[in-house]
Each structure stands twice: as C-alpha cells, then as structure tokens.
Amino acid sequence: MDFSPTEEQLLVRDTAHDAAERMLAPSAAARDVSGEFPVAELRALGKLGLLGIAVPEELGGANAGHVAYSLALQELARGDASVAVAVSVTNMVAELIATYATPEQAKRWVPPLVNGDLVCGAFGLSEPEAGSDAGAMRTVAEKTQTGWRLSGTKQWITSGDHAGVMIVWAVTDPGAGKASISAFIVPGNAKGLTVARLEDKMGIHGSSTAQLVFDGVELGDEAMLGVRGRGFALAMVALDGGRIGIASQAVGIARGALESAIRYAGERKTFGQPIIKHQAIAAMLADAATWLDASALMALRAAYLKQEQQPFAQAAAMAKLFATEHGWKICDIALQVHGGYGYVRDFPVERALRDIRVTRIYEGTSEIQRIVISRNLLRSSS
Ligand code: CAA
C-alpha cells in the first residue's frame, strides 16, 4: 500500500501549514483566553480551499482527496486545535451534502459552505440523553402539508451558534427502530432555532459548543437529505470519515507539543548539560516520537483507503483510538519535559494538553471506537 503523498497533496499540506503559521498560531493563545470564535479565519481558510478539501470542483471544492485532507488538518491543528475542529466538521458536512444531496440541494448549500461565505457547518446528531447511543435520539420531525416541523434539543454541537448550515437528525417514523431516523439540511438562521446554552469547556476555547433548541422549526420537503428513514446510516458513514479528521487533529496537536518539548529539552540545562542528554528525558521523547509517527501513519492509511473507495471504517476507528489516546500521552510527556514551565501559560504545552483531551471524547469516544473495531473483528472472523 503506497500512500506517500503526491505533489498535489503536499501543496495542500503546505497551504495549510502556511495559513496555520501566518494566521492561526500567532493568535491561538489569545483565542484560548478570550474564547473568540474564529469567523474571519474560517472565511479565509474557505478562500484557500481548506473547507472542502475532498469536495468535487464543480461544487466549489478543492477535489484533492482525503490524504490531502488529513495532512492539512494536522497542520491546522498544530497551529490552533480550535480552528481545526471547525474545519474538520465543515469538511464532513460539505462532503455529506455533496454525496447524498439532490443536485439542487448540493448547488444551493455546498459552494457557499466550502468557500467560507456560510462561515462553517455543524453536525446535529447528539442530544442531552443520546450521545454514544446516537440512535436513542428524541428530536422529532412531523410531516406537514408542505414539509416537516422539527422539534427537540441537540447537545454538544460544535460551531452550532455560528454555522450557516447544519445537518440535523430527527425521528420521522416513530417505532421503526433505526429506520425511524432521517437527516435534514437546516439553515443556521432558521426561525424557531435558538442557542440555549454555550458550554464552558476545559479546552478548545476558540471552538464553540452549543446546545440548540428546535421549537417547531418549519422546513420544506426539499430539506430532507437522502432517503427518509435512512438517516442513521448516513450519520454513521459521515462519522467514519469524521474520525479520520479527529485522528489528524490529535496528530497535529501532539506534534506541536512534542516539537516544543524537543526544543526546550535541547536548551534547558540541569546538572551541567541539556536535559535531552539525560536518559530519562530522552527515553520519554523517543516514546512520544514513536507514538506520533504511528498515529500519523494510521491516519494517512485510513485517509488513503477512503480516498481509494475501499472499506475504511475499521482503519478510521483504529486511527482515532490510537492517535487520540497516544496524543494525550504525548502532550503529557511534553508538559512533563517542560517541568514547572509546562504547567504555566508561558509555553503552549498546557493548552495542548487541555485541547487534546476532548479528542478522546468527540466523534465517538474511545470506548465507542473499541465497539466499532471489535464488531468489525467479529464480522470478519465469521
Ligand atoms: N456505515 C454504514 N451503516 C452503518 C454503519 C456504518 N459505519 N454503522 C452502522 N450502520 C447501520 C447498520 O448497518 C444498521 O443498519 P440496518 O438497521 O439497516 O441494518 C444501522 O446503521 C444501525 O446500526 P447498529 O445496530 O450497529 O447501531 P448501534 O445503535 O448499535 O450503534 C454505534 C452503533 C457505532 C455505537 C453508533 O451509535 C455510534 O457510532 N455512536 C457514537 C456516536 C458518535 O460518534 N457521536 C459523535 C457526535 S458528532 C461529533 O462529535 C461532531 C463534533 O462536534 C466534533
């Protein structure tokens, strides 16, 4: 399996690297303090083609594939994890609409989403009592004469208060099990949609996390995405791809932290020599660098398989599980290497540790990834 990057993929990576260095990294610490949502940054990333990396050109995307997507997200997350998650979710939403929408829906929503005019997209699946068990949702869409009336509460919605468009899942056919759920394309400014709460989080402060209430939101028939009753599978397919994004985000955050630790360990002296010469420190850095390489390769393998239209759900779940669990350990090592300086805000590693923690939770917790992986093992052994 050769998934070494092509020139085009490297160009996308370098575009993201340059944007992250120039536009994101210098203001990331300030965003962490202020919690300001990166509207201007997202619009600018849209103009660079980074909000629709694997979306076809005829819909305004960069059509550069999923390996380029993973490489770009790693770079953006190294610059600012908060911006990277908004970019990841927007790419996921844009791709989902581009793949399953009617030509009219796709033409209406995808170009303005990927060029940044709509700022970003949101993924309205989770609810206060339906997170890991996404199929237990209670939001309903009742049929009306002209379309659908949407009522319910969505929880943990990344960018929910800024998204120009979101995909919202709701029960359309109560009693039909997973076949009761359908997906809808909902404008961010829909009448009856309110932001009930913004979460006060441990990290990724520049990313907003909203509770959204849909109080009889009227939608036309044309709002349904895909086939009625097939919405749950649509969410699962999107999450399979989204997990490549979060694995890539974790790689980027961990890479930034490790680079900082290696730099610091080369400069900081104790007992008459740079601390990198002490075996205890060197061994920690060696472990961290090995985990990081494995994580990046796993993310790229999953991206490559998706791009080649081969089964990739298992590889994506494994990449997310490994990259986020080890990314957390890498950031902890990076902080430890900095000693007391790691625990204060003068160096970026304490932010990295806070930012990376959520990657073990969103887009499917590590426990859910293990369910996905083990179910696939059972399936392939029978
Ligand atoms: N691809 C296609 N179809 C799939 C699928 C996949 N990967 N996984 C399941 N399905 C289909 C099944 O074939 C089945 O279809 P039929 O009924 O027609 O046979 C249907 O979906 C139901 O499947 P399961 O019985 O396996 O469903 P389940 O209830 O046991 O749940 C689960 C499976 C994997 C645990 C799932 O609930 C899950 O992924 N949960 C985690 C949810 C999650 O990741 N949430 C993240 C929220 S989004 C987010 O965090 C974004 C953000 O803001 C950063």
PDB file of N, CA, C and O and ligand atoms in Angstrom, residues 85 89 92 123 125-126 131-135 156-158 178-179 230 232-234 236-237 239-240 243 246 313 361-365 368-369 371-372 375 379, ligand 1:
ATOM      1  N   VAL A  85     -10.939  21.918  14.531  1.00  0.00           N
ATOM      2  CA  VAL A  85     -12.162  21.105  14.682  1.00  0.00           C
ATOM      3  C   VAL A  85     -13.314  21.708  13.885  1.00  0.00           C
ATOM      4  O   VAL A  85     -14.111  20.978  13.280  1.00  0.00           O
ATOM      5  N   VAL A  89     -15.275  19.551  10.972  1.00  0.00           N
ATOM      6  CA  VAL A  89     -16.725  19.340  10.919  1.00  0.00           C
ATOM      7  C   VAL A  89     -17.294  19.938   9.626  1.00  0.00           C
ATOM      8  O   VAL A  89     -18.176  19.353   8.990  1.00  0.00           O
ATOM      9  N   MET A  92     -16.677  17.642   6.828  1.00  0.00           N
ATOM     10  CA  MET A  92     -17.541  16.465   6.963  1.00  0.00           C
ATOM     11  C   MET A  92     -18.957  16.778   6.468  1.00  0.00           C
ATOM     12  O   MET A  92     -19.563  15.995   5.723  1.00  0.00           O
ATOM     13  N   PHE A 123     -22.949  19.662  12.827  1.00  0.00           N
ATOM     14  CA  PHE A 123     -23.407  18.270  12.726  1.00  0.00           C
ATOM     15  C   PHE A 123     -24.327  18.011  13.913  1.00  0.00           C
ATOM     16  O   PHE A 123     -23.864  17.805  15.035  1.00  0.00           O
ATOM     17  N   LEU A 125     -26.287  15.774  15.674  1.00  0.00           N
ATOM     18  CA  LEU A 125     -26.676  14.386  15.955  1.00  0.00           C
ATOM     19  C   LEU A 125     -26.942  14.173  17.447  1.00  0.00           C
ATOM     20  O   LEU A 125     -28.011  13.699  17.839  1.00  0.00           O
ATOM     21  N   SER A 126     -25.976  14.554  18.303  1.00  0.00           N
ATOM     22  CA  SER A 126     -26.066  14.227  19.735  1.00  0.00           C
ATOM     23  C   SER A 126     -27.186  15.003  20.426  1.00  0.00           C
ATOM     24  O   SER A 126     -27.548  16.104  20.021  1.00  0.00           O
ATOM     25  N   GLY A 131     -25.901  10.447  23.298  1.00  0.00           N
ATOM     26  CA  GLY A 131     -24.556  10.788  22.828  1.00  0.00           C
ATOM     27  C   GLY A 131     -23.952   9.579  22.135  1.00  0.00           C
ATOM     28  O   GLY A 131     -24.076   9.414  20.923  1.00  0.00           O
ATOM     29  N   SER A 132     -23.352   8.693  22.933  1.00  0.00           N
ATOM     30  CA  SER A 132     -22.789   7.462  22.356  1.00  0.00           C
ATOM     31  C   SER A 132     -23.879   6.625  21.703  1.00  0.00           C
ATOM     32  O   SER A 132     -23.684   6.040  20.641  1.00  0.00           O
ATOM     33  N   ASP A 133     -25.041   6.583  22.346  1.00  0.00           N
ATOM     34  CA  ASP A 133     -26.177   5.826  21.787  1.00  0.00           C
ATOM     35  C   ASP A 133     -26.998   6.774  20.918  1.00  0.00           C
ATOM     36  O   ASP A 133     -28.119   7.169  21.254  1.00  0.00           O
ATOM     37  N   ALA A 134     -26.402   7.127  19.782  1.00  0.00           N
ATOM     38  CA  ALA A 134     -26.995   8.167  18.933  1.00  0.00           C
ATOM     39  C   ALA A 134     -28.405   7.797  18.463  1.00  0.00           C
ATOM     40  O   ALA A 134     -29.258   8.667  18.270  1.00  0.00           O
ATOM     41  N   GLY A 135     -28.658   6.497  18.328  1.00  0.00           N
ATOM     42  CA  GLY A 135     -29.966   6.042  17.835  1.00  0.00           C
ATOM     43  C   GLY A 135     -31.099   6.296  18.814  1.00  0.00           C
ATOM     44  O   GLY A 135     -32.276   6.156  18.461  1.00  0.00           O
ATOM     45  N   TRP A 156     -23.960  19.445  22.517  1.00  0.00           N
ATOM     46  CA  TRP A 156     -22.537  19.300  22.130  1.00  0.00           C
ATOM     47  C   TRP A 156     -22.319  19.617  20.659  1.00  0.00           C
ATOM     48  O   TRP A 156     -21.528  18.949  19.992  1.00  0.00           O
ATOM     49  N   ILE A 157     -23.029  20.597  20.145  1.00  0.00           N
ATOM     50  CA  ILE A 157     -22.927  20.849  18.710  1.00  0.00           C
ATOM     51  C   ILE A 157     -21.792  21.845  18.436  1.00  0.00           C
ATOM     52  O   ILE A 157     -21.912  23.051  18.702  1.00  0.00           O
ATOM     53  N   THR A 158     -20.724  21.301  17.888  1.00  0.00           N
ATOM     54  CA  THR A 158     -19.547  22.105  17.545  1.00  0.00           C
ATOM     55  C   THR A 158     -19.950  23.186  16.545  1.00  0.00           C
ATOM     56  O   THR A 158     -20.595  22.877  15.534  1.00  0.00           O
ATOM     57  N   LYS A 178     -34.023   1.942  14.027  1.00  0.00           N
ATOM     58  CA  LYS A 178     -33.059   2.854  13.397  1.00  0.00           C
ATOM     59  C   LYS A 178     -33.610   3.427  12.089  1.00  0.00           C
ATOM     60  O   LYS A 178     -33.187   4.483  11.634  1.00  0.00           O
ATOM     61  N   ALA A 179     -34.585   2.708  11.499  1.00  0.00           N
ATOM     62  CA  ALA A 179     -35.201   3.195  10.250  1.00  0.00           C
ATOM     63  C   ALA A 179     -36.189   4.326  10.510  1.00  0.00           C
ATOM     64  O   ALA A 179     -36.855   4.805   9.601  1.00  0.00           O
ATOM     65  N   ARG A 230     -33.400   6.584   6.348  1.00  0.00           N
ATOM     66  CA  ARG A 230     -32.025   6.076   6.180  1.00  0.00           C
ATOM     67  C   ARG A 230     -31.006   7.026   6.805  1.00  0.00           C
ATOM     68  O   ARG A 230     -29.804   6.947   6.529  1.00  0.00           O
ATOM     69  N   PHE A 232     -29.873   7.366   9.878  1.00  0.00           N
ATOM     70  CA  PHE A 232     -28.895   6.874  10.858  1.00  0.00           C
ATOM     71  C   PHE A 232     -27.636   6.366  10.149  1.00  0.00           C
ATOM     72  O   PHE A 232     -26.508   6.692  10.548  1.00  0.00           O
ATOM     73  N   ALA A 233     -27.836   5.592   9.099  1.00  0.00           N
ATOM     74  CA  ALA A 233     -26.672   5.069   8.348  1.00  0.00           C
ATOM     75  C   ALA A 233     -25.851   6.227   7.778  1.00  0.00           C
ATOM     76  O   ALA A 233     -24.615   6.178   7.746  1.00  0.00           O
ATOM     77  N   LEU A 234     -26.553   7.287   7.368  1.00  0.00           N
ATOM     78  CA  LEU A 234     -25.851   8.472   6.829  1.00  0.00           C
ATOM     79  C   LEU A 234     -24.929   9.078   7.899  1.00  0.00           C
ATOM     80  O   LEU A 234     -23.787   9.458   7.622  1.00  0.00           O
ATOM     81  N   MET A 236     -23.631   7.504  10.423  1.00  0.00           N
ATOM     82  CA  MET A 236     -22.529   6.570  10.680  1.00  0.00           C
ATOM     83  C   MET A 236     -21.444   6.688   9.609  1.00  0.00           C
ATOM     84  O   MET A 236     -20.246   6.694   9.906  1.00  0.00           O
ATOM     85  N   VAL A 237     -21.882   6.800   8.347  1.00  0.00           N
ATOM     86  CA  VAL A 237     -20.918   6.943   7.251  1.00  0.00           C
ATOM     87  C   VAL A 237     -20.119   8.239   7.427  1.00  0.00           C
ATOM     88  O   VAL A 237     -18.894   8.268   7.272  1.00  0.00           O
ATOM     89  N   LEU A 239     -19.553   9.838  10.204  1.00  0.00           N
ATOM     90  CA  LEU A 239     -18.654   9.739  11.361  1.00  0.00           C
ATOM     91  C   LEU A 239     -17.427   8.884  11.052  1.00  0.00           C
ATOM     92  O   LEU A 239     -16.334   9.150  11.562  1.00  0.00           O
ATOM     93  N   ASP A 240     -17.593   7.854  10.228  1.00  0.00           N
ATOM     94  CA  ASP A 240     -16.420   7.058   9.825  1.00  0.00           C
ATOM     95  C   ASP A 240     -15.348   7.992   9.240  1.00  0.00           C
ATOM     96  O   ASP A 240     -14.164   7.887   9.562  1.00  0.00           O
ATOM     97  N   ARG A 243     -13.869  10.624  11.777  1.00  0.00           N
ATOM     98  CA  ARG A 243     -12.860  10.090  12.711  1.00  0.00           C
ATOM     99  C   ARG A 243     -11.447  10.206  12.150  1.00  0.00           C
ATOM    100  O   ARG A 243     -10.483  10.308  12.907  1.00  0.00           O
ATOM    101  N   ILE A 246     -10.530  13.713  13.215  1.00  0.00           N
ATOM    102  CA  ILE A 246     -10.151  13.891  14.618  1.00  0.00           C
ATOM    103  C   ILE A 246      -8.797  13.210  14.903  1.00  0.00           C
ATOM    104  O   ILE A 246      -7.983  13.736  15.672  1.00  0.00           O
ATOM    105  N   ALA A 313     -13.759   2.039   7.530  1.00  0.00           N
ATOM    106  CA  ALA A 313     -14.326   2.341   8.851  1.00  0.00           C
ATOM    107  C   ALA A 313     -13.438   1.798   9.977  1.00  0.00           C
ATOM    108  O   ALA A 313     -13.200   2.479  10.988  1.00  0.00           O
ATOM    109  N   ILE A 361     -13.053  12.029  23.211  1.00  0.00           N
ATOM    110  CA  ILE A 361     -14.493  12.009  23.504  1.00  0.00           C
ATOM    111  C   ILE A 361     -15.337  12.255  22.250  1.00  0.00           C
ATOM    112  O   ILE A 361     -16.240  11.482  21.943  1.00  0.00           O
ATOM    113  N   TYR A 362     -15.035  13.359  21.515  1.00  0.00           N
ATOM    114  CA  TYR A 362     -15.995  13.679  20.440  1.00  0.00           C
ATOM    115  C   TYR A 362     -15.765  12.845  19.174  1.00  0.00           C
ATOM    116  O   TYR A 362     -14.752  12.215  19.014  1.00  0.00           O
ATOM    117  N   GLU A 363     -16.800  12.845  18.352  1.00  0.00           N
ATOM    118  CA  GLU A 363     -16.896  11.987  17.152  1.00  0.00           C
ATOM    119  C   GLU A 363     -16.725  10.510  17.506  1.00  0.00           C
ATOM    120  O   GLU A 363     -16.127   9.730  16.770  1.00  0.00           O
ATOM    121  N   GLY A 364     -17.269  10.157  18.673  1.00  0.00           N
ATOM    122  CA  GLY A 364     -17.200   8.783  19.154  1.00  0.00           C
ATOM    123  C   GLY A 364     -16.086   8.639  20.163  1.00  0.00           C
ATOM    124  O   GLY A 364     -14.910   8.813  19.838  1.00  0.00           O
ATOM    125  N   THR A 365     -16.457   8.336  21.411  1.00  0.00           N
ATOM    126  CA  THR A 365     -15.456   8.174  22.472  1.00  0.00           C
ATOM    127  C   THR A 365     -14.521   7.002  22.138  1.00  0.00           C
ATOM    128  O   THR A 365     -14.823   6.180  21.271  1.00  0.00           O
ATOM    129  N   ILE A 368     -16.415   3.888  22.249  1.00  0.00           N
ATOM    130  CA  ILE A 368     -17.201   3.606  21.031  1.00  0.00           C
ATOM    131  C   ILE A 368     -16.286   3.084  19.913  1.00  0.00           C
ATOM    132  O   ILE A 368     -16.649   2.169  19.169  1.00  0.00           O
ATOM    133  N   GLN A 369     -15.074   3.662  19.808  1.00  0.00           N
ATOM    134  CA  GLN A 369     -14.156   3.164  18.749  1.00  0.00           C
ATOM    135  C   GLN A 369     -13.864   1.683  18.979  1.00  0.00           C
ATOM    136  O   GLN A 369     -13.787   0.888  18.042  1.00  0.00           O
ATOM    137  N   ILE A 371     -15.841  -0.449  20.354  1.00  0.00           N
ATOM    138  CA  ILE A 371     -17.037  -1.205  19.932  1.00  0.00           C
ATOM    139  C   ILE A 371     -16.999  -1.403  18.407  1.00  0.00           C
ATOM    140  O   ILE A 371     -17.189  -2.504  17.897  1.00  0.00           O
ATOM    141  N   VAL A 372     -16.731  -0.305  17.699  1.00  0.00           N
ATOM    142  CA  VAL A 372     -16.701  -0.377  16.231  1.00  0.00           C
ATOM    143  C   VAL A 372     -15.633  -1.375  15.778  1.00  0.00           C
ATOM    144  O   VAL A 372     -15.878  -2.247  14.926  1.00  0.00           O
ATOM    145  N   ARG A 375     -16.566  -5.051  16.727  1.00  0.00           N
ATOM    146  CA  ARG A 375     -17.654  -5.576  15.887  1.00  0.00           C
ATOM    147  C   ARG A 375     -17.116  -5.964  14.508  1.00  0.00           C
ATOM    148  O   ARG A 375     -17.507  -6.967  13.935  1.00  0.00           O
ATOM    149  N   ARG A 379     -17.162  -9.556  12.695  1.00  0.00           N
ATOM    150  CA  ARG A 379     -17.747  -9.716  11.357  1.00  0.00           C
ATOM    151  C   ARG A 379     -16.747 -10.395  10.413  1.00  0.00           C
ATOM    152  O   ARG A 379     -17.074 -11.303   9.677  1.00  0.00           O
TER     153      ARG A 379
HETATM  154  N1  CAA B   1     -21.741   2.685   7.857  1.00  0.00           N
HETATM  155  C1  CAA B   1     -22.973   2.461   7.316  1.00  0.00           C
HETATM  156  N2  CAA B   1     -24.013   2.000   8.017  1.00  0.00           N
HETATM  157  C2  CAA B   1     -23.811   1.750   9.316  1.00  0.00           C
HETATM  158  C3  CAA B   1     -22.563   1.952   9.958  1.00  0.00           C
HETATM  159  C4  CAA B   1     -21.502   2.443   9.163  1.00  0.00           C
HETATM  160  N3  CAA B   1     -20.301   2.669   9.675  1.00  0.00           N
HETATM  161  N4  CAA B   1     -22.670   1.628  11.261  1.00  0.00           N
HETATM  162  C5  CAA B   1     -23.942   1.225  11.435  1.00  0.00           C
HETATM  163  N5  CAA B   1     -24.620   1.316  10.276  1.00  0.00           N
HETATM  164  C6  CAA B   1     -26.015   0.944  10.029  1.00  0.00           C
HETATM  165  C7  CAA B   1     -26.201  -0.536  10.306  1.00  0.00           C
HETATM  166  O1  CAA B   1     -25.948  -1.313   9.151  1.00  0.00           O
HETATM  167  C8  CAA B   1     -27.646  -0.611  10.709  1.00  0.00           C
HETATM  168  O2  CAA B   1     -28.459  -0.556   9.551  1.00  0.00           O
HETATM  169  P1  CAA B   1     -29.728  -1.576   9.371  1.00  0.00           P
HETATM  170  O3  CAA B   1     -30.621  -1.246  10.541  1.00  0.00           O
HETATM  171  O4  CAA B   1     -30.288  -1.217   8.058  1.00  0.00           O
HETATM  172  O5  CAA B   1     -29.143  -2.938   9.472  1.00  0.00           O
HETATM  173  C9  CAA B   1     -27.870   0.703  11.462  1.00  0.00           C
HETATM  174  O6  CAA B   1     -26.852   1.606  10.984  1.00  0.00           O
HETATM  175  C10 CAA B   1     -27.779   0.543  12.952  1.00  0.00           C
HETATM  176  O7  CAA B   1     -26.506   0.031  13.257  1.00  0.00           O
HETATM  177  P2  CAA B   1     -26.129  -0.570  14.678  1.00  0.00           P
HETATM  178  O8  CAA B   1     -27.191  -1.556  15.071  1.00  0.00           O
HETATM  179  O9  CAA B   1     -24.724  -1.032  14.628  1.00  0.00           O
HETATM  180  O10 CAA B   1     -26.279   0.705  15.617  1.00  0.00           O
HETATM  181  P3  CAA B   1     -25.999   0.869  17.170  1.00  0.00           P
HETATM  182  O11 CAA B   1     -27.133   1.579  17.789  1.00  0.00           O
HETATM  183  O12 CAA B   1     -25.589  -0.429  17.776  1.00  0.00           O
HETATM  184  O13 CAA B   1     -24.808   1.936  17.223  1.00  0.00           O
HETATM  185  C11 CAA B   1     -22.572   2.791  17.220  1.00  0.00           C
HETATM  186  C12 CAA B   1     -23.592   1.773  16.643  1.00  0.00           C
HETATM  187  C13 CAA B   1     -21.313   2.535  16.409  1.00  0.00           C
HETATM  188  C14 CAA B   1     -22.304   2.574  18.675  1.00  0.00           C
HETATM  189  C15 CAA B   1     -23.114   4.219  16.962  1.00  0.00           C
HETATM  190  O14 CAA B   1     -24.233   4.521  17.777  1.00  0.00           O
HETATM  191  C16 CAA B   1     -22.074   5.282  17.187  1.00  0.00           C
HETATM  192  O15 CAA B   1     -21.203   5.489  16.351  1.00  0.00           O
HETATM  193  N6  CAA B   1     -22.148   6.026  18.325  1.00  0.00           N
HETATM  194  C17 CAA B   1     -21.274   7.138  18.583  1.00  0.00           C
HETATM  195  C18 CAA B   1     -21.893   8.402  18.084  1.00  0.00           C
HETATM  196  C19 CAA B   1     -20.852   9.454  17.808  1.00  0.00           C
HETATM  197  O16 CAA B   1     -19.771   9.187  17.323  1.00  0.00           O
HETATM  198  N7  CAA B   1     -21.222  10.698  18.084  1.00  0.00           N
HETATM  199  C20 CAA B   1     -20.369  11.786  17.778  1.00  0.00           C
HETATM  200  C21 CAA B   1     -21.205  13.010  17.642  1.00  0.00           C
HETATM  201  S1  CAA B   1     -20.705  14.052  16.363  1.00  0.00           S
HETATM  202  C22 CAA B   1     -19.426  14.944  16.936  1.00  0.00           C
HETATM  203  O17 CAA B   1     -18.874  14.718  17.970  1.00  0.00           O
HETATM  204  C23 CAA B   1     -19.003  16.002  15.994  1.00  0.00           C
HETATM  205  C24 CAA B   1     -18.304  17.113  16.677  1.00  0.00           C
HETATM  206  O18 CAA B   1     -18.951  18.022  17.057  1.00  0.00           O
HETATM  207  C25 CAA B   1     -16.837  17.161  16.763  1.00  0.00           C
END
